[in-house]
Amino acid sequence: MKRIFIIVVTLLTAVSVVSAQTAKTVIIPRPMEVKAAKGAYTVTAKTIVGVATAELVRPAELFADYVAKDLGAVLDVKEGDKGGILLSLDTSLGKEEYTLDIASKGVKIVGGTPQAVFYGLQSLRQLVSAGEVTKKGIKLEGVSIKDKPLIGHRGAMLDVGRYFFTVAEVKRFIDIAAIHKINIFHWHLTEDQGWRVEIKKYPNLTKIGSKRKETIIGRNSVSKTYDGTPHGGYYTQAEIKDIVKYAAERYIEVVPEIDMPGHMVAALASYPHLGCRDEKFEVRTRWGISKDVLCVGKETSFEFIEGVLSEIISLFPSKYIHIGGDECPRLRWSECPHCQKRIQDEGLKDENELQSYFMHRIEKFLAQHDRRIIGWDEIIKGGINKSATIMLWNDRNRSKVTSLGNDVILTPKYYCYMDYYQTTRPFSNKEGLLFRDNRILTLRKAYSLDPYEGLQPSEYGRIKGVQANLWTEYVPTFHRAQEKLLPRLAATAEAAWTIGAKDFDDFARRLSHLRKLYDKEGIHYATYFFDGVDELAE
């Protein structure tokens, strides 16, 4: 009995010591484990970043640039085991797993891969930004951090089809994503209102499809007023390769989206024979859904899509290609003799199965090129292969989609749509218009996303990703885009990364420090939460 008592006391004491060591942090997303450690280290303009292998030189150089504003100089990076900040690899750690230790002798970051070390450096970047400024430099308190993400795919989507953003602005979006340990940039490149990617086999896509003559002003559902100003732009293949390389240096994979068979009016305006009706089309000047879609009854449509995707594959090394599949009305197909003949010849039940037929063919083509498809959750209607990944935007379909056995990327609109209002007082706070005026996503709501809500433990493995989406119907400038994205992206990033219970009050405390980093980097963000007008009305 006495032996059992001693063991129990020993265990309780150990738990108490660990609890006492647990420390608060300023880092977003919150690391898996943070413990206080003895000592402190001051980073100065003369601190050397030592790297154990050449693979870590580029992450170290990026970090040196990141903290130059704080230290007044770019830190030297040298290969070897000497330096106030030492970076190394340990293959026993996971792909995105790292440790970060700060003591009186310096800083050590160890990662399972260079990508993991980069994440450790992003954490260190936040610590430096929030550190105590002294005459010598930035003082960092001793700490021991062990960290890895909950979810593998942590995405941010930018819609450039509605409004075109420059190469510099797209890179800025990638920089913002990197701060939050986002590893997927979903690039929505084509829409009814504009085709943004150069396809050399089909030059009219950019010659004609990249420009609309004007844009609607005001609420899409009621307005009949237009600005009378042409809007356009596209990315050359050289620019796309440059952006893909830029993202890769920050360990972000670019997943392109060519939306099909709906949202194709810009392509139809460029090549009218691809439609069901023998008439000319115009790049769409209003928002919303067009009845005119790609004709699935014509073989020329498949030749076109395969030609486009062949060039997309050459530009983007990503494992996945997003092929949309959302919001595709069936009216034109029901009236089209080519589509009806296809339904009859293939023994299809209806127009829903016709879209499924289209998706299967495109998936097969991409599989032949060692690529996999992602599609919005509408692609499940009519049937879809188990190899397809479903991007779930309609949260009502979550249990239905996960029960199919497909991999799922969560982007539920009421948690992850960054174009929604951030406050219940949008007009008084000049948030601008929204496609639908009753949709609100506060910071607290974004933070509350639970990737596994409503699912059985056996289904958890199907959730492969969490993603924030920025649609741009009413986001005409990059300044506005940043204000829509931030600080809500920080909440989504933490929902995807952090293992363990949520604590919004602690998140808010840490966000006040991240805000200072935004300011130093000249990043625009909405201030509603900081001004006390973020919360939903009771």
PDB file of C-alpha atoms in Angstrom, residues 97-369:
ATOM      1  CA  GLU A  97       7.060  18.584 -37.619  1.00  0.00           C
ATOM      2  CA  TYR A  98       9.641  20.776 -35.914  1.00  0.00           C
ATOM      3  CA  THR A  99      11.093  21.688 -32.544  1.00  0.00           C
ATOM      4  CA  LEU A 100      12.170  25.188 -31.529  1.00  0.00           C
ATOM      5  CA  ASP A 101      14.334  25.774 -28.470  1.00  0.00           C
ATOM      6  CA  ILE A 102      15.494  29.127 -27.112  1.00  0.00           C
ATOM      7  CA  ALA A 103      18.100  29.251 -24.352  1.00  0.00           C
ATOM      8  CA  SER A 104      20.870  31.584 -23.235  1.00  0.00           C
ATOM      9  CA  LYS A 105      23.274  30.092 -25.792  1.00  0.00           C
ATOM     10  CA  GLY A 106      20.977  30.669 -28.738  1.00  0.00           C
ATOM     11  CA  VAL A 107      18.110  29.296 -30.838  1.00  0.00           C
ATOM     12  CA  LYS A 108      17.849  25.802 -32.300  1.00  0.00           C
ATOM     13  CA  ILE A 109      15.257  24.707 -34.848  1.00  0.00           C
ATOM     14  CA  VAL A 110      15.118  21.075 -35.923  1.00  0.00           C
ATOM     15  CA  GLY A 111      12.666  19.828 -38.528  1.00  0.00           C
ATOM     16  CA  GLY A 112      11.802  16.607 -40.258  1.00  0.00           C
ATOM     17  CA  THR A 113      12.240  18.344 -43.638  1.00  0.00           C
ATOM     18  CA  PRO A 114      13.263  21.802 -44.896  1.00  0.00           C
ATOM     19  CA  GLN A 115       9.538  22.588 -45.019  1.00  0.00           C
ATOM     20  CA  ALA A 116       9.217  21.852 -41.314  1.00  0.00           C
ATOM     21  CA  VAL A 117      12.243  24.040 -40.559  1.00  0.00           C
ATOM     22  CA  PHE A 118      10.576  26.824 -42.559  1.00  0.00           C
ATOM     23  CA  TYR A 119       7.537  26.541 -40.264  1.00  0.00           C
ATOM     24  CA  GLY A 120       9.821  26.712 -37.244  1.00  0.00           C
ATOM     25  CA  LEU A 121      11.301  29.886 -38.698  1.00  0.00           C
ATOM     26  CA  GLN A 122       7.822  31.350 -39.196  1.00  0.00           C
ATOM     27  CA  SER A 123       7.206  30.760 -35.492  1.00  0.00           C
ATOM     28  CA  LEU A 124      10.537  32.352 -34.650  1.00  0.00           C
ATOM     29  CA  ARG A 125       9.644  35.268 -36.909  1.00  0.00           C
ATOM     30  CA  GLN A 126       6.559  35.922 -34.784  1.00  0.00           C
ATOM     31  CA  LEU A 127       8.577  35.634 -31.574  1.00  0.00           C
ATOM     32  CA  VAL A 128      11.120  38.156 -32.868  1.00  0.00           C
ATOM     33  CA  SER A 129       8.351  40.529 -33.934  1.00  0.00           C
ATOM     34  CA  ALA A 130       6.792  40.359 -30.454  1.00  0.00           C
ATOM     35  CA  GLY A 131      10.084  40.221 -28.517  1.00  0.00           C
ATOM     36  CA  GLU A 132      11.421  42.793 -26.084  1.00  0.00           C
ATOM     37  CA  VAL A 133      13.401  45.507 -27.842  1.00  0.00           C
ATOM     38  CA  THR A 134      16.699  46.274 -26.047  1.00  0.00           C
ATOM     39  CA  LYS A 135      19.746  48.357 -26.895  1.00  0.00           C
ATOM     40  CA  LYS A 136      21.463  45.230 -28.215  1.00  0.00           C
ATOM     41  CA  GLY A 137      18.590  43.739 -30.192  1.00  0.00           C
ATOM     42  CA  ILE A 138      15.474  41.620 -29.634  1.00  0.00           C
ATOM     43  CA  LYS A 139      15.363  39.654 -26.390  1.00  0.00           C
ATOM     44  CA  LEU A 140      13.662  36.250 -26.604  1.00  0.00           C
ATOM     45  CA  GLU A 141      12.628  34.420 -23.440  1.00  0.00           C
ATOM     46  CA  GLY A 142      13.613  30.780 -23.051  1.00  0.00           C
ATOM     47  CA  VAL A 143      11.103  28.335 -24.473  1.00  0.00           C
ATOM     48  CA  SER A 144      10.824  24.786 -25.795  1.00  0.00           C
ATOM     49  CA  ILE A 145       8.310  24.162 -28.576  1.00  0.00           C
ATOM     50  CA  LYS A 146       7.214  20.926 -30.207  1.00  0.00           C
ATOM     51  CA  ASP A 147       4.858  21.383 -33.105  1.00  0.00           C
ATOM     52  CA  LYS A 148       3.147  19.712 -36.042  1.00  0.00           C
ATOM     53  CA  PRO A 149      -0.164  20.271 -37.860  1.00  0.00           C
ATOM     54  CA  LEU A 150      -3.508  18.579 -37.396  1.00  0.00           C
ATOM     55  CA  ILE A 151      -4.456  18.724 -41.089  1.00  0.00           C
ATOM     56  CA  GLY A 152      -2.189  18.117 -44.092  1.00  0.00           C
ATOM     57  CA  HIS A 153      -3.867  20.360 -46.691  1.00  0.00           C
ATOM     58  CA  ARG A 154      -4.131  23.908 -45.339  1.00  0.00           C
ATOM     59  CA  GLY A 155      -5.315  26.071 -48.156  1.00  0.00           C
ATOM     60  CA  ALA A 156      -6.144  29.609 -49.207  1.00  0.00           C
ATOM     61  CA  MET A 157      -8.010  30.300 -52.453  1.00  0.00           C
ATOM     62  CA  LEU A 158      -7.875  33.498 -54.489  1.00  0.00           C
ATOM     63  CA  ASP A 159     -10.437  34.109 -57.227  1.00  0.00           C
ATOM     64  CA  VAL A 160      -8.826  36.130 -60.034  1.00  0.00           C
ATOM     65  CA  GLY A 161     -11.553  35.373 -62.575  1.00  0.00           C
ATOM     66  CA  ARG A 162     -13.885  38.121 -61.368  1.00  0.00           C
ATOM     67  CA  TYR A 163     -11.148  40.703 -60.810  1.00  0.00           C
ATOM     68  CA  PHE A 164      -7.591  40.381 -62.060  1.00  0.00           C
ATOM     69  CA  PHE A 165      -4.736  40.846 -59.594  1.00  0.00           C
ATOM     70  CA  THR A 166      -1.164  41.575 -60.664  1.00  0.00           C
ATOM     71  CA  VAL A 167       1.772  39.200 -60.328  1.00  0.00           C
ATOM     72  CA  ALA A 168       3.094  41.294 -57.435  1.00  0.00           C
ATOM     73  CA  GLU A 169      -0.289  41.100 -55.685  1.00  0.00           C
ATOM     74  CA  VAL A 170      -0.498  37.328 -56.146  1.00  0.00           C
ATOM     75  CA  LYS A 171       2.975  37.001 -54.629  1.00  0.00           C
ATOM     76  CA  ARG A 172       1.842  39.192 -51.752  1.00  0.00           C
ATOM     77  CA  PHE A 173      -1.086  36.803 -51.214  1.00  0.00           C
ATOM     78  CA  ILE A 174       1.418  33.935 -51.077  1.00  0.00           C
ATOM     79  CA  ASP A 175       3.551  35.830 -48.549  1.00  0.00           C
ATOM     80  CA  ILE A 176       0.498  36.334 -46.337  1.00  0.00           C
ATOM     81  CA  ALA A 177      -0.351  32.641 -46.600  1.00  0.00           C
ATOM     82  CA  ALA A 178       3.200  31.678 -45.596  1.00  0.00           C
ATOM     83  CA  ILE A 179       3.009  33.684 -42.362  1.00  0.00           C
ATOM     84  CA  HIS A 180       0.060  31.468 -41.330  1.00  0.00           C
ATOM     85  CA  LYS A 181       1.742  28.160 -42.311  1.00  0.00           C
ATOM     86  CA  ILE A 182      -0.644  27.688 -45.249  1.00  0.00           C
ATOM     87  CA  ASN A 183       0.756  25.103 -47.664  1.00  0.00           C
ATOM     88  CA  ILE A 184      -1.732  25.195 -50.573  1.00  0.00           C
ATOM     89  CA  PHE A 185      -2.501  28.160 -52.830  1.00  0.00           C
ATOM     90  CA  HIS A 186      -5.698  27.344 -54.720  1.00  0.00           C
ATOM     91  CA  TRP A 187      -5.685  29.640 -57.757  1.00  0.00           C
ATOM     92  CA  HIS A 188      -9.152  30.110 -59.282  1.00  0.00           C
ATOM     93  CA  LEU A 189      -8.051  31.101 -62.782  1.00  0.00           C
ATOM     94  CA  THR A 190     -11.130  31.006 -65.008  1.00  0.00           C
ATOM     95  CA  GLU A 191     -14.657  32.321 -64.791  1.00  0.00           C
ATOM     96  CA  ASP A 192     -17.604  33.551 -66.839  1.00  0.00           C
ATOM     97  CA  GLN A 193     -16.195  37.049 -66.310  1.00  0.00           C
ATOM     98  CA  GLY A 194     -12.611  36.396 -67.362  1.00  0.00           C
ATOM     99  CA  TRP A 195     -10.046  33.806 -68.471  1.00  0.00           C
ATOM    100  CA  ARG A 196      -6.705  34.525 -66.779  1.00  0.00           C
ATOM    101  CA  VAL A 197      -4.200  31.917 -67.985  1.00  0.00           C
ATOM    102  CA  GLU A 198      -2.340  31.918 -71.301  1.00  0.00           C
ATOM    103  CA  ILE A 199      -3.002  28.780 -73.354  1.00  0.00           C
ATOM    104  CA  LYS A 200      -0.825  28.878 -76.445  1.00  0.00           C
ATOM    105  CA  LYS A 201      -2.917  26.384 -78.389  1.00  0.00           C
ATOM    106  CA  TYR A 202      -5.978  28.598 -77.911  1.00  0.00           C
ATOM    107  CA  PRO A 203      -4.831  32.257 -78.125  1.00  0.00           C
ATOM    108  CA  ASN A 204      -8.376  33.645 -78.206  1.00  0.00           C
ATOM    109  CA  LEU A 205      -8.808  32.659 -74.565  1.00  0.00           C
ATOM    110  CA  THR A 206      -6.645  35.609 -73.600  1.00  0.00           C
ATOM    111  CA  LYS A 207      -7.139  37.753 -76.695  1.00  0.00           C
ATOM    112  CA  ILE A 208     -10.934  37.741 -76.207  1.00  0.00           C
ATOM    113  CA  GLY A 209     -11.791  35.832 -73.037  1.00  0.00           C
ATOM    114  CA  SER A 210      -9.583  37.781 -70.640  1.00  0.00           C
ATOM    115  CA  LYS A 211     -11.491  41.060 -71.132  1.00  0.00           C
ATOM    116  CA  ARG A 212     -15.035  42.134 -70.358  1.00  0.00           C
ATOM    117  CA  LYS A 213     -16.378  45.409 -71.695  1.00  0.00           C
ATOM    118  CA  GLU A 214     -17.756  46.616 -68.346  1.00  0.00           C
ATOM    119  CA  THR A 215     -18.827  45.499 -64.882  1.00  0.00           C
ATOM    120  CA  ILE A 216     -22.114  45.727 -63.037  1.00  0.00           C
ATOM    121  CA  ILE A 217     -22.376  48.361 -60.306  1.00  0.00           C
ATOM    122  CA  GLY A 218     -24.326  47.522 -57.172  1.00  0.00           C
ATOM    123  CA  ARG A 219     -26.315  44.491 -56.144  1.00  0.00           C
ATOM    124  CA  ASN A 220     -26.284  41.863 -58.887  1.00  0.00           C
ATOM    125  CA  SER A 221     -29.888  40.789 -58.259  1.00  0.00           C
ATOM    126  CA  VAL A 222     -31.414  44.227 -58.827  1.00  0.00           C
ATOM    127  CA  SER A 223     -28.943  46.572 -60.502  1.00  0.00           C
ATOM    128  CA  LYS A 224     -29.083  47.509 -64.171  1.00  0.00           C
ATOM    129  CA  THR A 225     -26.180  49.952 -63.937  1.00  0.00           C
ATOM    130  CA  TYR A 226     -22.692  49.305 -65.341  1.00  0.00           C
ATOM    131  CA  ASP A 227     -19.426  51.171 -64.941  1.00  0.00           C
ATOM    132  CA  GLY A 228     -18.708  51.403 -68.675  1.00  0.00           C
ATOM    133  CA  THR A 229     -15.043  50.563 -68.022  1.00  0.00           C
ATOM    134  CA  PRO A 230     -13.335  47.546 -69.617  1.00  0.00           C
ATOM    135  CA  HIS A 231     -11.656  45.164 -67.180  1.00  0.00           C
ATOM    136  CA  GLY A 232      -9.121  42.522 -68.070  1.00  0.00           C
ATOM    137  CA  GLY A 233      -5.794  40.874 -67.561  1.00  0.00           C
ATOM    138  CA  TYR A 234      -4.115  37.473 -67.702  1.00  0.00           C
ATOM    139  CA  TYR A 235      -0.935  35.713 -66.668  1.00  0.00           C
ATOM    140  CA  THR A 236       1.575  34.649 -69.287  1.00  0.00           C
ATOM    141  CA  GLN A 237       3.022  31.186 -68.968  1.00  0.00           C
ATOM    142  CA  ALA A 238       6.346  32.710 -67.953  1.00  0.00           C
ATOM    143  CA  GLU A 239       4.618  34.666 -65.173  1.00  0.00           C
ATOM    144  CA  ILE A 240       2.832  31.558 -63.967  1.00  0.00           C
ATOM    145  CA  LYS A 241       6.085  29.599 -63.778  1.00  0.00           C
ATOM    146  CA  ASP A 242       7.612  32.463 -61.801  1.00  0.00           C
ATOM    147  CA  ILE A 243       4.711  32.477 -59.329  1.00  0.00           C
ATOM    148  CA  VAL A 244       4.805  28.686 -58.940  1.00  0.00           C
ATOM    149  CA  LYS A 245       8.553  28.905 -58.180  1.00  0.00           C
ATOM    150  CA  TYR A 246       7.979  31.770 -55.742  1.00  0.00           C
ATOM    151  CA  ALA A 247       5.360  29.743 -53.892  1.00  0.00           C
ATOM    152  CA  ALA A 248       7.506  26.597 -53.850  1.00  0.00           C
ATOM    153  CA  GLU A 249      10.318  28.501 -52.120  1.00  0.00           C
ATOM    154  CA  ARG A 250       7.806  29.158 -49.339  1.00  0.00           C
ATOM    155  CA  TYR A 251       6.688  25.494 -49.340  1.00  0.00           C
ATOM    156  CA  ILE A 252       3.325  26.348 -50.856  1.00  0.00           C
ATOM    157  CA  GLU A 253       1.940  24.166 -53.630  1.00  0.00           C
ATOM    158  CA  VAL A 254      -0.118  25.959 -56.279  1.00  0.00           C
ATOM    159  CA  VAL A 255      -3.272  24.071 -57.268  1.00  0.00           C
ATOM    160  CA  PRO A 256      -4.830  25.604 -60.390  1.00  0.00           C
ATOM    161  CA  GLU A 257      -8.564  25.593 -61.013  1.00  0.00           C
ATOM    162  CA  ILE A 258     -10.026  25.557 -64.507  1.00  0.00           C
ATOM    163  CA  ASP A 259     -13.742  25.564 -63.764  1.00  0.00           C
ATOM    164  CA  MET A 260     -15.806  23.277 -66.036  1.00  0.00           C
ATOM    165  CA  PRO A 261     -18.259  22.506 -67.560  1.00  0.00           C
ATOM    166  CA  GLY A 262     -20.067  25.527 -66.082  1.00  0.00           C
ATOM    167  CA  HIS A 263     -18.553  28.980 -65.480  1.00  0.00           C
ATOM    168  CA  MET A 264     -17.139  28.794 -69.034  1.00  0.00           C
ATOM    169  CA  VAL A 265     -18.690  31.848 -70.721  1.00  0.00           C
ATOM    170  CA  ALA A 266     -15.290  33.529 -71.204  1.00  0.00           C
ATOM    171  CA  ALA A 267     -14.157  30.407 -73.074  1.00  0.00           C
ATOM    172  CA  LEU A 268     -17.391  30.326 -75.095  1.00  0.00           C
ATOM    173  CA  ALA A 269     -16.893  33.980 -76.060  1.00  0.00           C
ATOM    174  CA  SER A 270     -13.440  32.993 -77.319  1.00  0.00           C
ATOM    175  CA  TYR A 271     -14.571  29.849 -79.141  1.00  0.00           C
ATOM    176  CA  PRO A 272     -18.368  29.934 -79.681  1.00  0.00           C
ATOM    177  CA  HIS A 273     -18.494  26.465 -81.264  1.00  0.00           C
ATOM    178  CA  LEU A 274     -17.906  24.991 -77.787  1.00  0.00           C
ATOM    179  CA  GLY A 275     -21.416  25.952 -76.674  1.00  0.00           C
ATOM    180  CA  CYS A 276     -24.708  24.187 -77.195  1.00  0.00           C
ATOM    181  CA  ARG A 277     -26.192  27.069 -79.169  1.00  0.00           C
ATOM    182  CA  ASP A 278     -24.870  28.242 -82.510  1.00  0.00           C
ATOM    183  CA  GLU A 279     -24.474  31.892 -81.591  1.00  0.00           C
ATOM    184  CA  LYS A 280     -21.872  34.315 -80.337  1.00  0.00           C
ATOM    185  CA  PHE A 281     -21.202  34.810 -76.649  1.00  0.00           C
ATOM    186  CA  GLU A 282     -19.906  37.764 -74.699  1.00  0.00           C
ATOM    187  CA  VAL A 283     -17.643  37.666 -71.655  1.00  0.00           C
ATOM    188  CA  ARG A 284     -20.098  38.035 -68.813  1.00  0.00           C
ATOM    189  CA  THR A 285     -20.471  41.477 -67.203  1.00  0.00           C
ATOM    190  CA  ARG A 286     -22.797  40.421 -64.383  1.00  0.00           C
ATOM    191  CA  TRP A 287     -22.162  38.037 -61.492  1.00  0.00           C
ATOM    192  CA  GLY A 288     -24.216  34.930 -60.828  1.00  0.00           C
ATOM    193  CA  ILE A 289     -24.708  31.728 -62.785  1.00  0.00           C
ATOM    194  CA  SER A 290     -25.030  31.591 -66.568  1.00  0.00           C
ATOM    195  CA  LYS A 291     -27.262  29.093 -68.347  1.00  0.00           C
ATOM    196  CA  ASP A 292     -24.645  28.845 -71.089  1.00  0.00           C
ATOM    197  CA  VAL A 293     -22.147  26.078 -70.366  1.00  0.00           C
ATOM    198  CA  LEU A 294     -19.748  23.853 -72.246  1.00  0.00           C
ATOM    199  CA  CYS A 295     -21.469  21.468 -74.667  1.00  0.00           C
ATOM    200  CA  VAL A 296     -20.707  17.955 -73.453  1.00  0.00           C
ATOM    201  CA  GLY A 297     -22.240  16.360 -76.548  1.00  0.00           C
ATOM    202  CA  LYS A 298     -19.472  17.532 -78.903  1.00  0.00           C
ATOM    203  CA  GLU A 299     -16.114  15.790 -79.115  1.00  0.00           C
ATOM    204  CA  THR A 300     -14.571  19.159 -79.922  1.00  0.00           C
ATOM    205  CA  SER A 301     -15.328  20.205 -76.329  1.00  0.00           C
ATOM    206  CA  PHE A 302     -13.252  17.332 -74.972  1.00  0.00           C
ATOM    207  CA  GLU A 303     -10.466  18.102 -77.453  1.00  0.00           C
ATOM    208  CA  PHE A 304     -10.483  21.675 -76.179  1.00  0.00           C
ATOM    209  CA  ILE A 305     -10.425  20.729 -72.487  1.00  0.00           C
ATOM    210  CA  GLU A 306      -7.661  18.184 -73.006  1.00  0.00           C
ATOM    211  CA  GLY A 307      -5.642  20.758 -74.936  1.00  0.00           C
ATOM    212  CA  VAL A 308      -6.059  23.300 -72.138  1.00  0.00           C
ATOM    213  CA  LEU A 309      -5.237  20.798 -69.404  1.00  0.00           C
ATOM    214  CA  SER A 310      -2.138  19.565 -71.243  1.00  0.00           C
ATOM    215  CA  GLU A 311      -0.674  23.054 -70.978  1.00  0.00           C
ATOM    216  CA  ILE A 312      -1.899  23.482 -67.399  1.00  0.00           C
ATOM    217  CA  ILE A 313      -0.096  20.263 -66.455  1.00  0.00           C
ATOM    218  CA  SER A 314       3.118  21.613 -67.962  1.00  0.00           C
ATOM    219  CA  LEU A 315       2.823  24.809 -65.884  1.00  0.00           C
ATOM    220  CA  PHE A 316       1.773  23.405 -62.524  1.00  0.00           C
ATOM    221  CA  PRO A 317       3.635  20.467 -60.933  1.00  0.00           C
ATOM    222  CA  SER A 318       0.886  20.018 -58.330  1.00  0.00           C
ATOM    223  CA  LYS A 319      -0.462  16.556 -57.632  1.00  0.00           C
ATOM    224  CA  TYR A 320      -4.016  17.883 -57.969  1.00  0.00           C
ATOM    225  CA  ILE A 321      -5.800  19.820 -60.676  1.00  0.00           C
ATOM    226  CA  HIS A 322      -9.076  21.459 -59.629  1.00  0.00           C
ATOM    227  CA  ILE A 323     -11.733  21.112 -62.328  1.00  0.00           C
ATOM    228  CA  GLY A 324     -14.606  22.917 -60.602  1.00  0.00           C
ATOM    229  CA  GLY A 325     -17.830  21.136 -61.471  1.00  0.00           C
ATOM    230  CA  ASP A 326     -20.023  23.536 -59.495  1.00  0.00           C
ATOM    231  CA  GLU A 327     -23.127  25.492 -60.401  1.00  0.00           C
ATOM    232  CA  CYS A 328     -23.626  23.990 -63.849  1.00  0.00           C
ATOM    233  CA  PRO A 329     -27.242  24.442 -65.048  1.00  0.00           C
ATOM    234  CA  ARG A 330     -28.569  21.584 -67.196  1.00  0.00           C
ATOM    235  CA  LEU A 331     -31.051  23.614 -69.293  1.00  0.00           C
ATOM    236  CA  ARG A 332     -28.882  23.971 -72.406  1.00  0.00           C
ATOM    237  CA  TRP A 333     -28.030  20.266 -72.315  1.00  0.00           C
ATOM    238  CA  SER A 334     -31.714  19.337 -72.126  1.00  0.00           C
ATOM    239  CA  GLU A 335     -32.331  21.398 -75.275  1.00  0.00           C
ATOM    240  CA  CYS A 336     -29.168  20.420 -77.158  1.00  0.00           C
ATOM    241  CA  PRO A 337     -29.399  17.617 -79.765  1.00  0.00           C
ATOM    242  CA  HIS A 338     -25.683  16.857 -79.350  1.00  0.00           C
ATOM    243  CA  CYS A 339     -26.018  16.428 -75.585  1.00  0.00           C
ATOM    244  CA  GLN A 340     -29.194  14.377 -75.895  1.00  0.00           C
ATOM    245  CA  LYS A 341     -27.507  12.089 -78.416  1.00  0.00           C
ATOM    246  CA  ARG A 342     -24.596  11.670 -75.989  1.00  0.00           C
ATOM    247  CA  ILE A 343     -27.025  10.685 -73.224  1.00  0.00           C
ATOM    248  CA  GLN A 344     -28.649   8.139 -75.524  1.00  0.00           C
ATOM    249  CA  ASP A 345     -25.417   6.717 -76.968  1.00  0.00           C
ATOM    250  CA  GLU A 346     -23.799   6.321 -73.543  1.00  0.00           C
ATOM    251  CA  GLY A 347     -26.886   4.881 -71.885  1.00  0.00           C
ATOM    252  CA  LEU A 348     -27.071   7.704 -69.370  1.00  0.00           C
ATOM    253  CA  LYS A 349     -30.126   8.302 -67.228  1.00  0.00           C
ATOM    254  CA  ASP A 350     -30.289  12.106 -67.436  1.00  0.00           C
ATOM    255  CA  GLU A 351     -28.332  15.370 -67.549  1.00  0.00           C
ATOM    256  CA  ASN A 352     -26.939  14.751 -64.046  1.00  0.00           C
ATOM    257  CA  GLU A 353     -25.286  11.600 -65.301  1.00  0.00           C
ATOM    258  CA  LEU A 354     -24.110  13.553 -68.341  1.00  0.00           C
ATOM    259  CA  GLN A 355     -22.056  15.806 -66.070  1.00  0.00           C
ATOM    260  CA  SER A 356     -20.789  12.714 -64.280  1.00  0.00           C
ATOM    261  CA  TYR A 357     -19.788  11.273 -67.670  1.00  0.00           C
ATOM    262  CA  PHE A 358     -17.882  14.479 -68.404  1.00  0.00           C
ATOM    263  CA  MET A 359     -16.085  14.404 -65.043  1.00  0.00           C
ATOM    264  CA  HIS A 360     -15.127  10.734 -65.455  1.00  0.00           C
ATOM    265  CA  ARG A 361     -13.570  11.420 -68.845  1.00  0.00           C
ATOM    266  CA  ILE A 362     -11.587  14.389 -67.608  1.00  0.00           C
ATOM    267  CA  GLU A 363     -10.478  12.464 -64.523  1.00  0.00           C
ATOM    268  CA  LYS A 364      -9.294   9.595 -66.722  1.00  0.00           C
ATOM    269  CA  PHE A 365      -7.331  11.997 -68.916  1.00  0.00           C
ATOM    270  CA  LEU A 366      -5.625  13.574 -65.919  1.00  0.00           C
ATOM    271  CA  ALA A 367      -4.914  10.174 -64.371  1.00  0.00           C
ATOM    272  CA  GLN A 368      -3.059   9.241 -67.563  1.00  0.00           C
ATOM    273  CA  HIS A 369      -0.789  12.194 -66.780  1.00  0.00           C
TER     274      HIS A 369
END
